[in-house]
Coordinates of C-alpha atoms (C1' of nucleotides) in Angstrom, one line a residue:
Chain A
X1276 CA 0.4 -45.0 79.7
X1277 CA -1.6 -48.1 79.1
X1278 CA 0.4 -51.2 78.3
X1279 CA -2.1 -53.4 76.6
X1280 CA -5.8 -53.7 76.0
X1281 CA -7.4 -57.1 76.5
X1282 CA -10.8 -58.7 76.5
X1283 CA -9.9 -61.9 78.2
X1284 CA -11.0 -61.2 81.7
X1285 CA -14.5 -62.5 82.2
X1286 CA -16.8 -60.7 84.5
X1287 CA -18.6 -63.9 85.4
X1288 CA -15.4 -65.6 86.5
X1289 CA -13.7 -62.4 87.8
X1290 CA -11.8 -63.5 90.8
X1291 CA -12.7 -60.2 92.5
X1292 CA -16.4 -60.5 91.8
X1293 CA -17.3 -61.9 95.3
X1294 CA -16.1 -58.8 97.1
X1295 CA -17.6 -56.5 94.5
X1296 CA -20.8 -54.6 93.9
X1297 CA -21.2 -56.6 90.7
X1298 CA -21.8 -59.8 92.7
X1299 CA -25.5 -59.2 92.6
X1300 CA -25.8 -59.0 88.8
X1301 CA -27.5 -62.0 87.2
X1302 CA -25.8 -64.0 84.5
X1303 CA -27.5 -62.2 81.7
X1304 CA -26.4 -58.8 83.1
X1305 CA -22.9 -60.1 83.6
X1306 CA -22.7 -61.4 80.1
X1307 CA -24.0 -58.0 78.8
X1308 CA -21.4 -56.2 81.0
X1309 CA -18.7 -58.4 79.6
X1310 CA -19.5 -57.3 76.1
X1311 CA -19.6 -53.6 77.0
X1312 CA -16.7 -53.0 79.1
X1313 CA -13.0 -52.5 78.2
X1314 CA -10.1 -53.9 80.2
X1315 CA -6.6 -52.5 80.4
X1316 CA -3.4 -53.1 82.2
X1317 CA -1.8 -50.1 83.9
X1318 CA 1.7 -49.9 85.1
X1319 CA 2.6 -48.4 88.5
X1320 CA 1.9 -44.6 88.8
X1321 CA -0.6 -44.4 86.0
X1322 CA -3.6 -42.2 86.4
X1323 CA -7.1 -43.6 86.0
X1324 CA -8.6 -40.1 86.1
X1325 CA -7.7 -36.6 87.2
X1326 CA -9.3 -34.1 89.6
X1327 CA -11.3 -31.6 87.6
X1328 CA -12.1 -33.8 84.6
X1329 CA -15.5 -35.1 83.8
X1330 CA -16.3 -38.8 84.4
X1331 CA -17.2 -40.9 81.4
X1332 CA -17.7 -44.1 83.3
X1333 CA -16.5 -46.1 86.3
X1334 CA -13.4 -48.2 86.9
X1335 CA -13.7 -51.7 88.2
X1336 CA -10.4 -52.9 89.8
X1337 CA -9.6 -56.5 88.9
X1338 CA -6.0 -56.6 90.2
X1339 CA -3.7 -54.2 92.0
X1340 CA -4.1 -51.2 94.3
X1341 CA -5.2 -47.6 93.4
X1342 CA -4.8 -44.5 95.6
X1343 CA -7.6 -41.9 95.5
X1344 CA -6.5 -38.5 96.6
X1345 CA -7.1 -34.8 96.5
X1346 CA -4.5 -32.1 96.3
X1347 CA -4.4 -29.5 99.0
X1348 CA -2.9 -26.1 99.2
X1349 CA 0.7 -26.5 97.9
X1350 CA -0.2 -29.5 95.8
X1351 CA 0.4 -31.9 98.7
X1352 CA -1.6 -35.1 98.2
X1353 CA -4.2 -36.2 100.8
X1354 CA -5.0 -39.9 100.2
X1355 CA -8.7 -40.4 100.9
X1356 CA -8.9 -44.0 100.0
X1357 CA -6.8 -47.0 98.8
X1358 CA -8.9 -49.2 96.6
X1359 CA -8.3 -53.0 96.3
X1360 CA -9.5 -55.6 93.8
X1361 CA -13.3 -55.8 93.4
X1362 CA -13.9 -52.1 94.1
X1363 CA -15.6 -49.8 91.7
X1364 CA -13.8 -46.5 91.5
X1365 CA -15.1 -43.1 90.5
X1366 CA -18.8 -43.5 90.7
X1367 CA -19.3 -40.8 93.2
X1368 CA -18.6 -37.9 90.7
X1369 CA -20.7 -39.7 88.1
X1370 CA -23.7 -39.9 90.4
X1371 CA -23.4 -36.3 91.6
X1372 CA -22.9 -35.0 88.0
X1373 CA -19.9 -33.0 89.0
X1374 CA -16.3 -33.2 87.8
X1375 CA -14.0 -35.4 89.8
X1376 CA -12.9 -33.8 93.1
X1377 CA -10.2 -36.5 93.5
X1378 CA -7.6 -38.2 91.3
X1379 CA -7.0 -41.9 91.1
X1380 CA -3.5 -43.3 90.4
X1381 CA -2.2 -46.9 90.5
X1382 CA 0.3 -47.7 93.2
X1383 CA 1.2 -51.0 91.6
X1384 CA 0.6 -52.8 88.4
X1385 CA -3.2 -53.0 87.9
X1386 CA -5.8 -54.6 85.7
X1387 CA -8.8 -52.4 85.5
X1388 CA -12.1 -52.7 83.6
X1389 CA -13.9 -49.6 82.4
X1390 CA -17.7 -49.5 82.5
X1391 CA -19.3 -46.6 80.5
X1392 CA -21.6 -44.1 82.1
X1393 CA -24.6 -45.4 80.0
X1394 CA -23.9 -49.0 80.9
X1395 CA -23.5 -48.1 84.6
X1396 CA -26.7 -46.2 84.7
X1397 CA -28.5 -48.9 82.8
X1398 CA -27.5 -51.4 85.5
X1399 CA -28.5 -48.9 88.3
X1400 CA -32.0 -48.5 86.7
X1401 CA -32.7 -52.1 85.9
X1402 CA -31.3 -53.9 89.0
X1403 CA -32.7 -52.6 92.3
X1404 CA -30.4 -54.8 94.2
X1405 CA -27.3 -53.4 92.5
X1406 CA -28.7 -49.9 93.0
X1407 CA -29.3 -50.6 96.7
X1408 CA -25.8 -51.8 97.1
X1409 CA -24.5 -48.6 95.5
X1410 CA -26.7 -46.6 97.9
X1411 CA -25.5 -48.6 100.9
X1412 CA -21.9 -48.2 99.7
X1413 CA -22.3 -44.4 99.5
X1414 CA -23.9 -44.3 102.9
X1415 CA -21.3 -46.4 104.5
X1416 CA -18.5 -44.4 103.1
X1417 CA -20.2 -41.2 104.1
X1418 CA -20.2 -42.4 107.7
X1419 CA -16.6 -43.4 107.6
X1420 CA -15.6 -40.0 106.4
X1421 CA -17.3 -38.3 109.3
X1422 CA -15.1 -40.4 111.5
X1423 CA -12.0 -39.5 109.4
X1424 CA -12.8 -35.8 109.7
X1425 CA -13.0 -36.2 113.5
X1426 CA -9.8 -38.2 113.6
X1427 CA -8.0 -35.6 111.6
X1428 CA -9.2 -32.8 113.7
X1429 CA -8.7 -34.4 117.1
X1430 CA -6.2 -37.2 117.1
X1431 CA -2.4 -36.8 117.3
X1432 CA -0.3 -37.9 114.4
X1433 CA 0.8 -40.9 116.4
X1434 CA -2.8 -42.0 117.0
X1435 CA -3.6 -41.4 113.3
X1436 CA -0.8 -43.5 112.2
X1437 CA -2.1 -46.3 114.4
X1438 CA -5.6 -45.9 112.8
X1439 CA -4.1 -45.7 109.3
X1440 CA -2.0 -48.9 109.7
X1441 CA -5.1 -50.8 110.9
X1442 CA -7.0 -49.6 107.9
X1443 CA -4.2 -50.6 105.6
X1444 CA -4.1 -54.0 107.2
X1445 CA -7.7 -54.5 106.1
X1446 CA -6.7 -53.5 102.6
X1447 CA -3.5 -55.5 102.3
X1448 CA -4.7 -58.6 104.2
X1449 CA -1.9 -61.0 104.8
X1450 CA 0.5 -59.2 102.4
X1451 CA 2.9 -56.6 103.8
X1452 CA 1.8 -53.0 103.4
X1453 CA 3.6 -51.7 100.4
X1454 CA 3.4 -48.0 100.2
X1455 CA 6.1 -45.3 99.8
X1456 CA 6.8 -43.3 103.0
X1457 CA 5.4 -40.3 101.2
X1458 CA 2.1 -42.0 100.3
X1459 CA 1.8 -43.3 103.9
X1460 CA 2.4 -39.8 105.2
X1461 CA -0.2 -38.5 102.8
X1462 CA -2.6 -41.1 103.9
X1463 CA -2.1 -40.3 107.6
X1464 CA -2.0 -36.6 107.0
X1465 CA 1.5 -35.6 108.1
X1466 CA 4.9 -34.7 106.9
X1467 CA 7.1 -37.5 105.5
X1468 CA 9.8 -36.9 108.1
X1469 CA 7.4 -37.1 111.0
X1470 CA 6.0 -40.3 109.6
X1471 CA 9.4 -41.9 109.3
X1472 CA 10.2 -41.0 112.9
X1473 CA 7.0 -42.5 114.2
X1474 CA 7.4 -45.7 112.2
X1475 CA 10.8 -46.0 113.8
X1476 CA 9.2 -45.6 117.2
X1477 CA 6.6 -48.3 116.4
X1478 CA 9.4 -50.5 115.2
X1479 CA 11.4 -50.0 118.4
X1480 CA 8.3 -50.8 120.4
X1481 CA 7.9 -54.1 118.5
X1482 CA 4.6 -53.1 117.0
X1483 CA 5.7 -53.3 113.4
X1484 CA 8.5 -54.7 111.3
X1485 CA 9.9 -53.1 108.2
X1486 CA 11.4 -54.7 105.1
X1487 CA 12.9 -51.7 103.4
X1488 CA 9.7 -49.9 102.3
X1489 CA 7.3 -52.7 103.3
X1490 CA 5.6 -52.6 106.7
X1491 CA 4.4 -55.7 108.5
X1492 CA 2.1 -55.3 111.5
X1493 CA 3.1 -57.5 114.4
X1494 CA 0.8 -56.3 117.2
X1495 CA -2.6 -55.2 116.0
X1496 CA -4.0 -55.1 119.6
X1497 CA -1.3 -52.6 120.5
X1498 CA -2.3 -50.4 117.5
X1499 CA -5.9 -50.5 118.6
X1500 CA -4.8 -49.3 121.9
X1501 CA -2.7 -46.5 120.5
X1502 CA -5.5 -45.5 118.1
X1503 CA -7.6 -44.5 121.1
X1504 CA -11.0 -46.4 121.3
Chain B
X302 CA -37.7 -32.7 125.8
X303 CA -40.4 -32.0 123.2
X304 CA -42.6 -29.1 123.9
X305 CA -45.7 -29.8 121.8
X306 CA -46.9 -32.1 119.1
X307 CA -48.7 -30.5 116.2
X308 CA -50.2 -31.5 113.0
X309 CA -50.7 -28.1 111.5
X310 CA -47.6 -27.8 109.3
X311 CA -48.6 -28.9 105.8
X312 CA -46.0 -30.5 103.6
X313 CA -47.6 -29.1 100.5
X314 CA -47.3 -25.5 101.8
X315 CA -44.1 -26.0 103.8
X316 CA -42.1 -22.9 103.4
X317 CA -38.9 -25.0 103.3
X318 CA -40.1 -27.3 100.6
X319 CA -38.4 -25.5 97.7
X320 CA -35.0 -26.1 99.1
X321 CA -35.8 -29.6 100.2
X322 CA -35.5 -33.1 98.7
X323 CA -39.3 -33.3 99.1
X324 CA -39.8 -30.8 96.4
X325 CA -40.1 -33.4 93.7
X326 CA -42.9 -35.3 95.3
X327 CA -46.2 -35.0 93.5
X328 CA -49.3 -33.7 95.3
X329 CA -50.6 -37.2 96.0
X330 CA -47.3 -38.2 97.6
X331 CA -47.2 -35.0 99.6
X332 CA -50.7 -35.6 100.9
X333 CA -49.8 -39.0 101.9
X334 CA -46.7 -37.8 103.6
X335 CA -48.7 -35.2 105.4
X336 CA -50.9 -38.0 106.9
X337 CA -48.0 -40.1 107.9
X338 CA -45.5 -37.9 109.5
X339 CA -45.4 -36.4 113.0
X340 CA -44.2 -32.8 113.7
X341 CA -42.7 -31.5 116.9
X342 CA -41.3 -28.4 118.4
X343 CA -37.9 -28.8 120.0
X344 CA -36.3 -26.3 122.3
X345 CA -32.7 -25.3 122.1
X346 CA -30.2 -28.1 123.0
X347 CA -32.6 -31.0 122.5
X348 CA -31.4 -34.2 120.8
X349 CA -33.0 -35.5 117.6
X350 CA -31.0 -38.7 117.9
X351 CA -27.9 -40.0 119.6
X352 CA -24.8 -41.8 118.2
X353 CA -25.1 -45.5 118.7
X354 CA -28.9 -45.7 118.5
X355 CA -30.8 -47.2 115.7
X356 CA -32.7 -45.0 113.2
X357 CA -36.4 -45.4 113.1
X358 CA -37.0 -42.7 110.5
X359 CA -35.7 -39.4 109.2
X360 CA -36.1 -35.9 110.4
X361 CA -37.2 -33.1 108.1
X362 CA -36.2 -29.7 109.4
X363 CA -38.9 -27.1 109.0
X364 CA -37.5 -24.3 111.2
X365 CA -34.3 -23.7 113.1
X366 CA -30.8 -25.2 113.0
X367 CA -29.4 -28.5 114.0
X368 CA -25.8 -29.5 114.6
X369 CA -24.7 -33.0 113.5
X370 CA -21.6 -34.2 115.3
X371 CA -19.5 -37.1 116.4
X372 CA -17.6 -37.4 119.7
X373 CA -13.9 -37.9 119.5
X374 CA -11.4 -39.3 122.1
X375 CA -12.2 -37.4 125.3
X376 CA -15.9 -36.7 124.3
X377 CA -14.9 -33.6 122.4
X378 CA -17.5 -32.8 119.8
X379 CA -16.6 -32.6 116.1
X380 CA -19.4 -30.8 114.3
X381 CA -19.7 -32.4 110.8
X382 CA -22.6 -30.4 109.5
X383 CA -25.1 -27.7 110.5
X384 CA -28.5 -28.4 109.0
X385 CA -30.9 -25.6 108.0
X386 CA -34.6 -25.6 107.2
X387 CA -35.6 -28.0 104.3
X388 CA -32.9 -30.5 105.0
X389 CA -33.6 -34.1 105.8
X390 CA -31.4 -35.3 108.7
X391 CA -30.3 -38.8 109.5
X392 CA -31.0 -40.7 106.3
X393 CA -27.4 -41.9 105.9
X394 CA -27.5 -44.3 108.8
X395 CA -31.0 -45.5 107.7
X396 CA -29.7 -46.3 104.2
X397 CA -26.6 -48.0 105.3
X398 CA -28.5 -50.0 107.9
X399 CA -26.0 -49.2 110.7
X400 CA -26.6 -47.4 114.0
X401 CA -26.0 -43.7 113.9
X402 CA -22.4 -42.7 113.9
X403 CA -23.4 -39.1 114.7
X404 CA -25.7 -37.3 117.0
X405 CA -28.1 -34.5 116.1
X406 CA -28.9 -31.7 118.5
X407 CA -30.8 -28.5 118.0
X408 CA -28.9 -25.3 118.4
X409 CA -32.0 -23.1 118.4
X410 CA -35.7 -23.6 118.7
X411 CA -36.7 -26.0 115.9
X412 CA -39.8 -27.3 114.2
X413 CA -39.1 -30.8 112.9
X414 CA -41.1 -33.4 111.1
X415 CA -40.5 -37.1 111.5
X416 CA -40.9 -39.5 108.6
X417 CA -40.9 -43.1 109.5
X418 CA -38.5 -45.6 107.9
X419 CA -41.3 -47.4 106.1
X420 CA -42.7 -44.2 104.7
X421 CA -39.3 -43.0 103.6
X422 CA -38.4 -46.3 101.9
X423 CA -41.8 -46.3 100.2
X424 CA -41.1 -42.9 98.7
X425 CA -37.6 -44.0 97.7
X426 CA -39.0 -47.0 95.9
X427 CA -42.0 -45.4 94.2
X428 CA -40.5 -42.1 93.1
X429 CA -37.3 -42.4 91.1
X430 CA -36.8 -38.7 91.0
X431 CA -36.8 -38.5 94.8
X432 CA -34.5 -41.5 94.9
X433 CA -32.1 -39.9 92.5
X434 CA -32.1 -36.7 94.5
X435 CA -31.1 -38.8 97.6
X436 CA -28.4 -40.5 95.6
X437 CA -27.1 -37.1 94.3
X438 CA -27.2 -35.7 97.8
X439 CA -25.2 -38.6 99.2
X440 CA -22.6 -38.3 96.4
X441 CA -22.3 -34.5 96.8
X442 CA -21.8 -34.8 100.5
X443 CA -19.2 -37.6 100.0
X444 CA -17.3 -35.3 97.7
X445 CA -17.5 -32.4 100.2
X446 CA -16.2 -34.6 103.0
X447 CA -13.1 -35.6 101.0
X448 CA -12.3 -31.9 100.8
X449 CA -13.0 -31.5 104.6
X450 CA -10.6 -34.4 105.4
X451 CA -7.9 -32.7 103.3
X452 CA -8.6 -29.3 104.9
X453 CA -8.3 -30.8 108.4
X454 CA -5.1 -32.6 107.5
X455 CA -3.4 -29.7 105.7
X456 CA -4.8 -26.3 106.5
X457 CA -3.8 -24.2 109.5
X458 CA -6.5 -23.4 112.0
X459 CA -6.5 -19.9 110.7
X460 CA -7.3 -21.1 107.2
X461 CA -9.9 -23.5 108.5
X462 CA -11.6 -20.8 110.4
X463 CA -11.9 -18.8 107.1
X464 CA -13.3 -21.9 105.4
X465 CA -15.7 -22.5 108.2
X466 CA -17.0 -19.0 108.4
X467 CA -17.7 -19.1 104.6
X468 CA -19.6 -22.3 105.0
X469 CA -21.6 -20.8 107.9
X470 CA -22.4 -17.8 105.8
X471 CA -24.1 -20.1 103.2
X472 CA -26.1 -21.7 106.1
X473 CA -27.1 -18.5 107.9
X474 CA -27.6 -16.3 104.8
X475 CA -28.2 -12.8 105.8
X476 CA -28.7 -13.5 109.5
X477 CA -25.6 -13.2 111.7
X478 CA -23.9 -16.5 112.6
X479 CA -25.2 -17.5 115.9
X480 CA -23.1 -20.2 117.5
X481 CA -21.4 -20.6 120.8
X482 CA -17.6 -20.2 120.7
X483 CA -17.3 -23.8 121.7
X484 CA -19.5 -25.0 118.8
X485 CA -17.6 -22.8 116.4
X486 CA -14.4 -24.3 117.7
X487 CA -15.8 -27.8 117.3
X488 CA -16.9 -27.0 113.8
X489 CA -13.5 -25.7 112.8
X490 CA -11.7 -28.4 114.7
X491 CA -9.7 -26.4 117.3
X492 CA -9.5 -25.5 120.9
X493 CA -12.0 -22.9 122.1
X494 CA -9.2 -20.6 123.3
X495 CA -7.5 -20.7 119.9
X496 CA -10.7 -20.0 118.2
X497 CA -11.4 -17.0 120.3
X498 CA -8.0 -15.5 119.7
X499 CA -8.3 -16.0 115.9
X500 CA -11.8 -14.4 115.9
X501 CA -10.2 -11.4 117.6
X502 CA -7.6 -11.2 115.0
X503 CA -10.2 -11.3 112.2
X504 CA -12.1 -8.6 114.0
X505 CA -9.0 -6.4 114.3
X506 CA -8.4 -6.9 110.6
X507 CA -11.9 -5.7 109.8
X508 CA -13.0 -9.1 108.3
X509 CA -15.7 -9.8 110.8
X510 CA -17.8 -8.0 113.4
X511 CA -19.1 -9.5 116.6
X512 CA -22.2 -8.8 118.6
X513 CA -21.5 -10.6 121.8
X514 CA -21.8 -14.2 120.6
X515 CA -23.0 -13.4 117.1
X516 CA -20.6 -13.1 114.2
X517 CA -21.2 -11.0 111.1
X518 CA -19.0 -11.4 108.1
X519 CA -17.9 -8.1 106.6
X520 CA -15.3 -9.2 104.0
X521 CA -16.0 -12.5 102.3
X522 CA -13.4 -11.9 99.6
X523 CA -10.8 -11.6 102.3
X524 CA -12.0 -14.8 103.8
X525 CA -11.7 -16.5 100.5
X526 CA -8.1 -15.3 100.2
X527 CA -7.3 -16.5 103.7
X528 CA -9.0 -19.9 103.1
X529 CA -6.4 -20.6 100.4
X530 CA -7.8 -21.4 96.9
Chain C
dA1035 C1' -32.2 -6.5 141.0
dA1036 C1' -28.8 -9.5 143.3
dG1037 C1' -26.6 -13.6 143.1
dT1038 C1' -25.1 -17.5 140.6
dT1039 C1' -23.6 -20.0 136.7
dA1040 C1' -22.0 -20.5 132.3
dA1041 C1' -19.8 -18.5 128.5
dC1042 C1' -16.2 -15.7 126.9
dA1043 C1' -11.6 -13.9 127.1
dT1044 C1' -6.5 -13.4 128.0
dG1045 C1' -1.7 -14.6 129.5
dA1046 C1' 2.0 -17.9 130.2
dT1047 C1' 3.8 -22.3 129.2
dT1048 C1' 4.4 -26.6 127.1
dT1049 C1' 3.9 -29.8 123.5
dT1050 C1' 3.6 -31.4 119.0
dA1051 C1' 4.7 -31.5 114.6
dA1052 C1' 6.4 -28.9 110.6
dT1053 C1' 10.3 -27.2 108.2
dC1054 C1' 15.0 -26.9 106.7
dA1055 C1' 19.4 -28.9 105.8
dC1056 C1' 21.8 -32.7 105.0
dT1057 C1' 23.3 -37.9 104.8
dT1058 C1' 22.6 -42.6 103.6
dT1059 C1' 20.3 -46.3 101.4
dT1060 C1' 17.9 -48.4 97.7
dC1061 C1' 16.2 -48.6 93.2
dT1062 C1' 16.8 -47.8 88.1
dT1063 C1' 18.8 -48.0 83.8
dA1064 C1' 22.3 -47.0 80.7
Chain D
dT155 C1' 27.6 -53.3 87.4
dA156 C1' 28.5 -48.5 88.0
dA157 C1' 26.4 -44.0 88.0
dG158 C1' 22.7 -41.3 88.8
dA159 C1' 18.3 -40.5 90.7
dA160 C1' 14.9 -41.2 93.9
dA161 C1' 13.4 -42.6 98.3
dA162 C1' 14.4 -43.1 103.1
dG163 C1' 16.3 -41.5 107.2
dT164 C1' 18.5 -38.1 110.7
dG165 C1' 19.4 -33.9 113.4
dA166 C1' 18.6 -29.1 114.7
dT167 C1' 15.4 -25.4 114.7
dT168 C1' 11.2 -23.1 114.4
dA169 C1' 6.4 -22.4 114.4
dA170 C1' 1.8 -23.5 115.5
dA171 C1' -1.5 -24.6 118.4
dA172 C1' -2.9 -27.1 122.8
dT173 C1' -3.1 -26.8 127.6
dC174 C1' -3.3 -24.7 132.1
dA175 C1' -4.5 -21.0 135.0
dT176 C1' -7.1 -17.3 135.9
dG177 C1' -9.9 -13.1 135.1
dT178 C1' -14.0 -10.9 133.0
dT179 C1' -18.5 -10.4 131.1
dA180 C1' -23.0 -11.9 129.9
dA181 C1' -27.1 -14.4 130.9
dC182 C1' -30.2 -16.9 133.7
dT183 C1' -32.7 -17.7 138.0
dT184 C1' -35.2 -16.8 142.1

DNA sequence: AAGTTAACATGATTTTAATCACTTTTCTTA
DNA sequence: TAAGAAAAGTGATTAAAATCATGTTAACTT
C-alpha cells in the first residue's frame, strides 16, 4: 500500500511541528527522534492500522488527513475523529495496553512518520512536559467525547450536521471540506441519503456552497445558531 | 447540602481501596493522603460539582453511587457515567485545566473524600505507578467513549437499553439496579416514555424483573444478544 | 392515616429519519 | 475519449421514536 519510504523529512524542521505534541521536545530529543522514526507516503484510502490489531507505535501525521473510525453493527463506519497534520495518531490504545478499538485510514495522500512504542515511551518517561501534553490531550479529548455522546443522543441530524461542519471547518481551515458524502454522513452519524438532502437544504438557505464533492462554509454564524448553543 | 464532616475513614483501610487508583500508593503516601483529605457524607441528589465551575480537587468515592452528566439543548441530562465506590471523580477537568464539562450528583447517600488539586498533582509527580494508572484510566475511558458515540449514532433505542443494562449490571453487581426511570432514560439516551415501554417489553420477555423502581437482570445472555455483538 | 406531590405508566398522534428503488453525474482507466 | 464503475442525488414508503395528553401508583409530608 505504501508508495515509498523516505528519510528526508526532518523532525526539527517539520512544518507541522508547531501544532504538534512534539513541539516541546528539545533539539537533542528531536535529533534522536529523527534517527529512530520511519516516514512513509500513503496514498488515498490506505490504512494506518486496523481495529483489533495491537499497536506497535504511534503515527505522526506530517501531511494529509486521516479518518479514525469504529465499525458498528452492520459494518457501518462511525468516524470519531479526522486528524490533520501535526497530530499523533493511535497513542490511546498504546497507553491503555489494549488492541485498537478504532481503525485509521487516509482520506487523501499522506506523509506519515512512525514512532515505535519504545521510542514513544522513552520520550514520555524522560520529558515531563511532553508527558503532560499527552495527559492534557487525553483529558481534553475525553471531555469532547462526552459532548459528542450528548449531541448524538439528543440533537437532531440537522443540528448534528451543523456541529459537524463547524468541526470540519476547524480541521480544514481555509481549504474547502473535501470528504465523500458517505464519510460526511458517517461523521455526522446519519444515512448518506439524509445527509445529501440536508446539505441541499443548507445550500438553498445560502449557508454553504458545494463544488461537486467539496463543501465551502459561507455562514458560520448561521451554523452556530442551527447547532443549538 | 453536606450532612457531616468526618475524619474517621482511613485511606489505608478504605474498603474501596482495592478497586481504586489509590491502591498503588505506598503506606507513607497513604498516611500523607489521610492527613490531607477531607471526607463528607452527602445525601441523595447532592451535587459534588457543577458544569462550568473550576475544579479545586478530585473526589474519591468511598460509598454510594454518583451520576456524571452533561446537559444538552433543553437542559435534558445525558448521563455519561455512573461512578461506584473506589472511583476518583472529576480528575479529567483538573488535568486538562478547563472548567468542568460535566456535573456530578449523588444518586444515593454517599461518603466521599476530597483530595485537593495540590495533593493530587503531588501524587501524580512523585509516584509514576499512580500516574501511569491515571493515564491508563484516561485512555481506557477514551476508548469506551468512542464505542458509546458509535452506539448512540447507530444502535436502536432497544439495543442501547440492552447495552446500558449490561453496563449497569457491572456497576451494581449483585444488587438490583436502582435508578429512576428518568435517569435510566438519560443514561440510554431516550425519552422517559420510550424507556418505560421498552422496560415493559423486556419484562414480558422474561429478560428482567422489576420491583417498583428497581430492575433485576434475569437473562444477561439475552441482553448480549439484543445489544448486537 | 389523609392529602399532596412526584414518579411511573399508557394511549394516540406526529415527526424525524431510515430504507428501498432508481436516476444522474462524476471520476477512473483501459 | 469512451466505457464502466463509483459516487451523488431523488422520490416514495416505512419504521422508529418523540411528543402530547392524561391516568395511575407510589412515596413523602404534616
